[in-house]
Amino acid sequence: SQQGEEDPQALSIQEGENATMNCSYKTSINNLQWYRQNSGRGLVHLILIRSNEREKHSGRLRVTLDTSKKSSSLLITASRAADTASYFCATGFSGGGADGLTFGKGTHLIIQP
Amino acid sequence: DTEVTQTPKHLVMGMTNKKSLKCEQHMGHRAMYWYKQKAKKPPELMFVYSYEKLSINESVPSRFSPECPNSSLLNLHLHALQPEDSALYLCASSQVGLEEKLFFGSGTQLSVL
C-alpha cells in the first residue's frame, strides 16, 4: 500500500528559483527518505531524516520532518535544469531487519531554463 | 563499487515465454529487493531478500518467481506473464538495519505482448 502522498504532483519553475515538495504519511516511521528518478531510470537516494530529527541539510537540499503532523518537505534551492526529475518520499519502519520502503506518489519537477 | 547492475535493460516477451531478469551488486549488502513501477506511478515493493532468504512477498502472483543464488545476485524468473505486467522492474540493495538506504539499478523495461 502507498503511504506517502506528495504534493504537488507536478511543479514547473524557472531555473534559479526554489522548489518545495511536500509529503504526508500515515503510520509510525523510523526515518523518511527522499529519492530522485530521472525519466525511465533507477531511483537515487538524496537524503534521509530520522524520526527524532526536525531538519537536515545536504548541499542545496533541505528536508524537514514534522512527526506530529506526519509530514515532510523537501526544498531544493537555486534550481538547475539538471534537477528536472521525479521526486519521491519513502518511509521505512524497519524493526532492524530489511522491510523495504514504501514510496509516495511523487512530484514531477520541471525546471525551465 | 556502488553500482547495482540489472540485465537486460529492455525485454519484450510473449505471454507463453519464460525469461529471467538479473541483478548484481558488490557492495556487501545483505538485503536485496525487487520493485515494480508502472509509468507515472511510484515503485511498488514485490519481494525482499535478507541474508539470501526470502523475507517479504507482497502477494505477488506466482508467475513471478524470485531467486537469490548468493549474496551478490538476485534473479526474477518470469513465466506466463500478462500484458498488464508490462512495467519497469527495479532491483535495489541495502544494508540490513534500522536505516534501509536503497541503492537502485537502472531497471529492466519489460513489455509483454
PDB file of C-alpha atoms in Angstrom, chain A residues 2-98:
ATOM      1  CA  GLN A   2       1.184   3.528  -0.693  1.00  0.00           C
ATOM      2  CA  GLN A   3       1.823   5.515   2.447  1.00  0.00           C
ATOM      3  CA  GLY A   4       3.397   8.740   1.275  1.00  0.00           C
ATOM      4  CA  GLU A   5       1.400  11.338  -0.579  1.00  0.00           C
ATOM      5  CA  GLU A   6       3.402  14.008  -2.336  1.00  0.00           C
ATOM      6  CA  ASP A   7       2.132  17.461  -3.033  1.00  0.00           C
ATOM      7  CA  PRO A   8       2.126  18.897  -5.625  1.00  0.00           C
ATOM      8  CA  GLN A   9       2.013  16.078  -8.165  1.00  0.00           C
ATOM      9  CA  ALA A  10       3.687  18.330 -10.731  1.00  0.00           C
ATOM     10  CA  LEU A  11       5.698  21.522 -10.375  1.00  0.00           C
ATOM     11  CA  SER A  12       7.202  23.740 -13.064  1.00  0.00           C
ATOM     12  CA  ILE A  13       9.517  26.605 -12.098  1.00  0.00           C
ATOM     13  CA  GLN A  14      12.203  28.790 -13.634  1.00  0.00           C
ATOM     14  CA  GLU A  15      15.867  27.946 -13.256  1.00  0.00           C
ATOM     15  CA  GLY A  16      17.293  29.612 -10.185  1.00  0.00           C
ATOM     16  CA  GLU A  17      14.045  29.539  -8.226  1.00  0.00           C
ATOM     17  CA  ASN A  18      13.484  27.346  -5.195  1.00  0.00           C
ATOM     18  CA  ALA A  19      11.313  24.222  -5.395  1.00  0.00           C
ATOM     19  CA  THR A  20       9.350  22.877  -2.447  1.00  0.00           C
ATOM     20  CA  MET A  21       7.688  19.486  -2.335  1.00  0.00           C
ATOM     21  CA  ASN A  22       5.624  18.071   0.486  1.00  0.00           C
ATOM     22  CA  CYS A  23       4.978  14.544   1.653  1.00  0.00           C
ATOM     23  CA  SER A  24       2.447  13.169   4.108  1.00  0.00           C
ATOM     24  CA  TYR A  25       2.394   9.702   5.589  1.00  0.00           C
ATOM     25  CA  LYS A  26       0.066   7.673   7.768  1.00  0.00           C
ATOM     26  CA  THR A  27       1.862   5.356  10.168  1.00  0.00           C
ATOM     27  CA  SER A  28       4.841   5.395  12.529  1.00  0.00           C
ATOM     28  CA  ILE A  29       8.250   5.598  10.913  1.00  0.00           C
ATOM     29  CA  ASN A  30      11.908   5.162  11.810  1.00  0.00           C
ATOM     30  CA  ASN A  31      13.015   7.503   9.094  1.00  0.00           C
ATOM     31  CA  LEU A  32      11.863   9.276   5.965  1.00  0.00           C
ATOM     32  CA  GLN A  33      13.917   9.385   2.794  1.00  0.00           C
ATOM     33  CA  TRP A  34      13.778  11.314  -0.453  1.00  0.00           C
ATOM     34  CA  TYR A  35      14.741   9.833  -3.799  1.00  0.00           C
ATOM     35  CA  ARG A  36      15.103  11.301  -7.282  1.00  0.00           C
ATOM     36  CA  GLN A  37      14.278   9.480 -10.502  1.00  0.00           C
ATOM     37  CA  ASN A  38      15.226  10.695 -13.933  1.00  0.00           C
ATOM     38  CA  SER A  39      12.886   9.539 -16.677  1.00  0.00           C
ATOM     39  CA  GLY A  40      12.918   5.762 -17.093  1.00  0.00           C
ATOM     40  CA  ARG A  41      15.908   5.296 -14.811  1.00  0.00           C
ATOM     41  CA  GLY A  42      16.542   3.924 -11.341  1.00  0.00           C
ATOM     42  CA  LEU A  43      15.991   5.931  -8.202  1.00  0.00           C
ATOM     43  CA  VAL A  44      18.830   7.764  -6.493  1.00  0.00           C
ATOM     44  CA  HIS A  45      18.886   8.333  -2.751  1.00  0.00           C
ATOM     45  CA  LEU A  46      19.062  12.016  -1.845  1.00  0.00           C
ATOM     46  CA  ILE A  47      18.689  12.375   1.896  1.00  0.00           C
ATOM     47  CA  LEU A  48      17.465  10.542   4.995  1.00  0.00           C
ATOM     48  CA  ILE A  49      15.958  12.177   8.078  1.00  0.00           C
ATOM     49  CA  ARG A  50      15.423  10.193  11.251  1.00  0.00           C
ATOM     50  CA  SER A  51      12.194  10.337  13.198  1.00  0.00           C
ATOM     51  CA  ASN A  52      13.924  12.220  16.047  1.00  0.00           C
ATOM     52  CA  GLU A  53      15.299  14.901  13.702  1.00  0.00           C
ATOM     53  CA  ARG A  54      13.390  18.002  12.591  1.00  0.00           C
ATOM     54  CA  GLU A  55      15.605  19.384   9.845  1.00  0.00           C
ATOM     55  CA  LYS A  56      18.517  18.227   7.732  1.00  0.00           C
ATOM     56  CA  HIS A  57      20.630  19.840   5.041  1.00  0.00           C
ATOM     57  CA  SER A  58      22.687  18.390   2.219  1.00  0.00           C
ATOM     58  CA  GLY A  59      24.125  20.814  -0.328  1.00  0.00           C
ATOM     59  CA  ARG A  60      21.161  22.579  -1.972  1.00  0.00           C
ATOM     60  CA  LEU A  61      18.673  20.247  -0.272  1.00  0.00           C
ATOM     61  CA  ARG A  62      16.814  20.978   2.935  1.00  0.00           C
ATOM     62  CA  VAL A  63      14.449  18.448   4.433  1.00  0.00           C
ATOM     63  CA  THR A  64      12.089  18.995   7.343  1.00  0.00           C
ATOM     64  CA  LEU A  65      10.102  16.422   9.268  1.00  0.00           C
ATOM     65  CA  ASP A  66       7.086  17.007  11.487  1.00  0.00           C
ATOM     66  CA  THR A  67       6.139  13.712  13.101  1.00  0.00           C
ATOM     67  CA  SER A  68       3.163  15.263  14.887  1.00  0.00           C
ATOM     68  CA  LYS A  69       1.645  16.147  11.514  1.00  0.00           C
ATOM     69  CA  LYS A  70       3.154  13.118   9.785  1.00  0.00           C
ATOM     70  CA  SER A  71       4.583  15.318   7.077  1.00  0.00           C
ATOM     71  CA  SER A  72       7.890  16.220   5.469  1.00  0.00           C
ATOM     72  CA  SER A  73       9.065  18.785   2.958  1.00  0.00           C
ATOM     73  CA  LEU A  74      11.958  18.840   0.516  1.00  0.00           C
ATOM     74  CA  LEU A  75      13.353  22.205  -0.552  1.00  0.00           C
ATOM     75  CA  ILE A  76      15.731  22.462  -3.491  1.00  0.00           C
ATOM     76  CA  THR A  77      17.358  25.872  -3.589  1.00  0.00           C
ATOM     77  CA  ALA A  78      18.730  27.640  -6.663  1.00  0.00           C
ATOM     78  CA  SER A  79      17.254  25.048  -9.016  1.00  0.00           C
ATOM     79  CA  ARG A  80      19.078  23.931 -12.160  1.00  0.00           C
ATOM     80  CA  ALA A  81      17.844  22.322 -15.362  1.00  0.00           C
ATOM     81  CA  ALA A  82      19.523  19.090 -14.231  1.00  0.00           C
ATOM     82  CA  ASP A  83      17.143  18.971 -11.247  1.00  0.00           C
ATOM     83  CA  THR A  84      14.306  18.090 -13.644  1.00  0.00           C
ATOM     84  CA  ALA A  85      13.138  14.699 -12.406  1.00  0.00           C
ATOM     85  CA  SER A  86      10.518  12.953 -10.296  1.00  0.00           C
ATOM     86  CA  TYR A  87      10.993  13.130  -6.545  1.00  0.00           C
ATOM     87  CA  PHE A  88       9.610  10.509  -4.179  1.00  0.00           C
ATOM     88  CA  CYS A  89       9.440  10.377  -0.441  1.00  0.00           C
ATOM     89  CA  ALA A  90       9.801   6.935   1.096  1.00  0.00           C
ATOM     90  CA  THR A  91       9.090   5.751   4.574  1.00  0.00           C
ATOM     91  CA  GLY A  92      10.745   2.974   6.491  1.00  0.00           C
ATOM     92  CA  PHE A  93       9.582   1.277   9.670  1.00  0.00           C
ATOM     93  CA  SER A  94      12.160  -1.431   9.957  1.00  0.00           C
ATOM     94  CA  GLY A  95      12.499  -3.206  13.273  1.00  0.00           C
ATOM     95  CA  GLY A  96      16.146  -3.846  12.443  1.00  0.00           C
ATOM     96  CA  GLY A  97      15.630  -6.177   9.522  1.00  0.00           C
ATOM     97  CA  ALA A  98      15.045  -5.472   5.851  1.00  0.00           C
TER      98      ALA A  98
END
